[in-house]
Amino acid sequence: MINFAADLQDDLGLKYIQNFYPFQMDILVYKDKVKVALEAYLSIENLPSEVDVDFPVFLIPKDKVFNAIEFLKKDPSLSLSFLTTMFGIHYPDHLGQEFALVYQLHNMKTNERVRIRTVMAKDDLVMPSITPIFAGANWMEREAFDFYGFTFTGHPNLARILNMDEMNYHPMRKEYRLEDEGRSDKDDKYFGR
Amino acid sequence: MSYLKDTGDIATKEYKDYSTLNLGPTHPATHGIFQNVLTMDGERIVDAKQTVGYIHRAFEKIAERKNYSQITVLTDRLNYCSAPINNLAWHMTVEKLIQCEVPKRAQYLRVIIMELARIADHIICDTVIAVDTGALTGFTYVFQWRELIYEIYEEICGARLTTNIGHVGGLERDFTPTAWAKLEKFLDGFPKVLAEFEKLVTRNRIFMDRTLGVGPISAERALDYSFTGPNLRAAGVDYDVRVAFPYSSYEDFTFDIPIGESGDTYDRFMVRMEEMKQSVSIIQQAKAKMPDGPFHADVPDFYLPSKEDVYSKMEALIYHFKIVMGETKVPKGEIYHSVEAGNGELGYYVISDGGRAPYRLHMRRPCFIYYQAYPEMIKGGLLSDAILTMSSMNVIAGELDA
């Protein structure tokens, strides 16, 4: 789930770490502003939110993501009208919330950015497509479909993009062993997990 | 697929026979592996269907098994025309994750390298636009200076194309006197050559006829398609990551952000042209203001020690082993860091779970995002204009397909 900024300080013990990114008051204030606006528009109480290094992050229920992004784009006081990027993540260990989608929006006039996260269960990967809001989301959603298997309803052409059409699996899911089964020296435990 | 395809509505008497033309995947005019299945009405393009992914190399998946210093070599192969920007962007991302502050000198040296890379990138794009309009002279003449840029890379890191330049925490070595001499030669000679090239092309009747109003995109559509970089600026939006979110001390330098008006091929060409001049100015400022001090931060857990130390000091040997074997502890966290690469906002989104490899690495590749607007930009135009539009968008297959 959401990693709070405080987590960064956990179990580090590295002596040279300074307060390189001072906790930015502007972003905190901006986060509260967006939070209040989103809560009022989506009628959600206590919308989970945090400031992650230099981004305000909002955890939005998956059925309200489309409305939230449309609101953030069209609201004149926020006008987050540029979709920087979007992509999927797979957390096989988070039961009931195995998949996540991240959207990053940007207001170029005021130079403010927002990150939106949503989580979903592995048997319910259907999301409304945001191509009606951002034309540029077309290929980003195709990429998320290609690599993770999200289904975007209302997408004009939800086909695989980087992998070949005949492929019958979604390669970025953390379900596949990368190495030869017989090898013991490349076990996951050697990668710190 | 039949050669002639029946499309259109018979009832409205707009029924026509369209022909299908397969442009690519390996067409000499597309400068890379791109396939476009064009539906043509005579020589006019009615529709284009793109196929991408011919050189997909699964970087994001590979990165999940590589330790942080090994991922740099993957980033080389994104936009291989300006590999140092990708490398240094990756180092800066990791530095942001481990909260390491790089000394001012290293930041300035990095600025010089990144601006050289930007010039090399724009030289390729702009001279190739000229080639596609029939002017081969610029390509052969200006490319000599790209060669000199590659020699400077070679002095700094030992490689030319896939540079793997720098380390987390700084650069692998300070600029050598030869590197400074070559940089001086570049700063002396290149602006004159660029001025000659500009004189040759920019007010040339043939060039202007071929590029003005070709493949235009409005600022609204460009923003809707998440354009960044010179292509967005050509449409008239002055978004530049170097100014919006300064990194590596870009706030210390004075430079202009050139913008176009109509977002056509000519504007994209001119924006890149002016950016090269601005880059030369940034390099000159960085060189003049170059502070003294170390060229790397004191981060022994991440910065590879020098070979003399490895052979003579115990700590250096331990750290060397730990870094090479990927045993260094990286804090948990999620970081997005973006830089202004040759083609726009190149962003790395790293999710670290404390393991030695990223849990997830997402690369925001500017080419991949703006290339999807290509059919819209070439519709209604001629086939020869479509070729020009593609070369002026500077679509790099490596960055497109990751």
Coordinates of C-alpha atoms in Angstrom, one line a residue, chain A residues 108-173:
Chain A
M108 CA 1.6 23.2 -15.8
K109 CA 0.6 26.7 -15.0
T110 CA 1.1 26.5 -11.2
N111 CA 3.6 23.6 -11.5
E112 CA 1.7 21.4 -9.1
R113 CA 1.6 17.6 -9.4
V114 CA -0.6 15.0 -7.9
R115 CA -0.4 11.2 -7.8
I116 CA -3.5 9.1 -7.7
R117 CA -3.4 5.4 -6.6
T118 CA -6.0 2.9 -6.7
V119 CA -5.9 -0.8 -5.7
M120 CA -8.0 -3.7 -6.8
A121 CA -8.3 -7.5 -6.3
K122 CA -6.8 -9.8 -8.9
D123 CA -10.2 -11.1 -10.0
D124 CA -11.6 -7.7 -10.7
L125 CA -9.2 -5.9 -13.0
V126 CA -11.8 -3.9 -14.9
M127 CA -11.3 -0.2 -14.9
P128 CA -13.0 2.6 -16.8
S129 CA -10.7 4.0 -19.5
I130 CA -9.6 7.6 -19.1
T131 CA -9.1 8.1 -22.8
P132 CA -12.2 10.4 -23.0
I133 CA -10.4 12.7 -20.6
F134 CA -6.8 12.3 -21.9
A135 CA -6.1 11.2 -25.4
G136 CA -2.6 10.3 -24.3
A137 CA -3.8 7.7 -22.0
N138 CA -4.6 5.4 -24.9
W139 CA -1.2 3.7 -25.2
M140 CA -0.5 3.9 -21.5
E141 CA -3.6 1.9 -20.9
R142 CA -2.7 -0.5 -23.6
E143 CA 0.7 -1.0 -22.0
A144 CA -1.0 -1.6 -18.6
F145 CA -3.3 -4.1 -20.3
D146 CA -0.4 -5.8 -22.1
F147 CA 1.9 -6.2 -19.1
Y148 CA -0.6 -6.6 -16.2
G149 CA -3.9 -7.6 -17.8
F150 CA -6.0 -4.6 -16.7
T151 CA -9.2 -4.3 -18.7
F152 CA -10.2 -0.7 -19.5
T153 CA -13.8 -0.3 -20.4
G154 CA -14.5 2.2 -23.1
H155 CA -11.0 2.0 -24.5
P156 CA -11.0 2.5 -28.3
N157 CA -8.5 -0.2 -29.1
L158 CA -7.5 -2.3 -26.2
A159 CA -4.9 -4.5 -27.9
R160 CA -1.4 -5.6 -26.8
I161 CA 1.1 -2.9 -27.7
L162 CA 4.7 -3.9 -27.0
N163 CA 4.3 -7.7 -26.9
M164 CA 3.1 -9.9 -29.7
D165 CA -0.6 -10.4 -30.1
E166 CA -0.4 -14.2 -29.8
M167 CA 1.0 -13.9 -26.2
N168 CA -1.4 -15.5 -23.7
Y169 CA 0.0 -14.1 -20.4
H170 CA 0.9 -10.8 -18.8
P171 CA 4.6 -10.7 -18.3
M172 CA 5.1 -8.0 -15.7
R173 CA 3.1 -9.9 -13.1

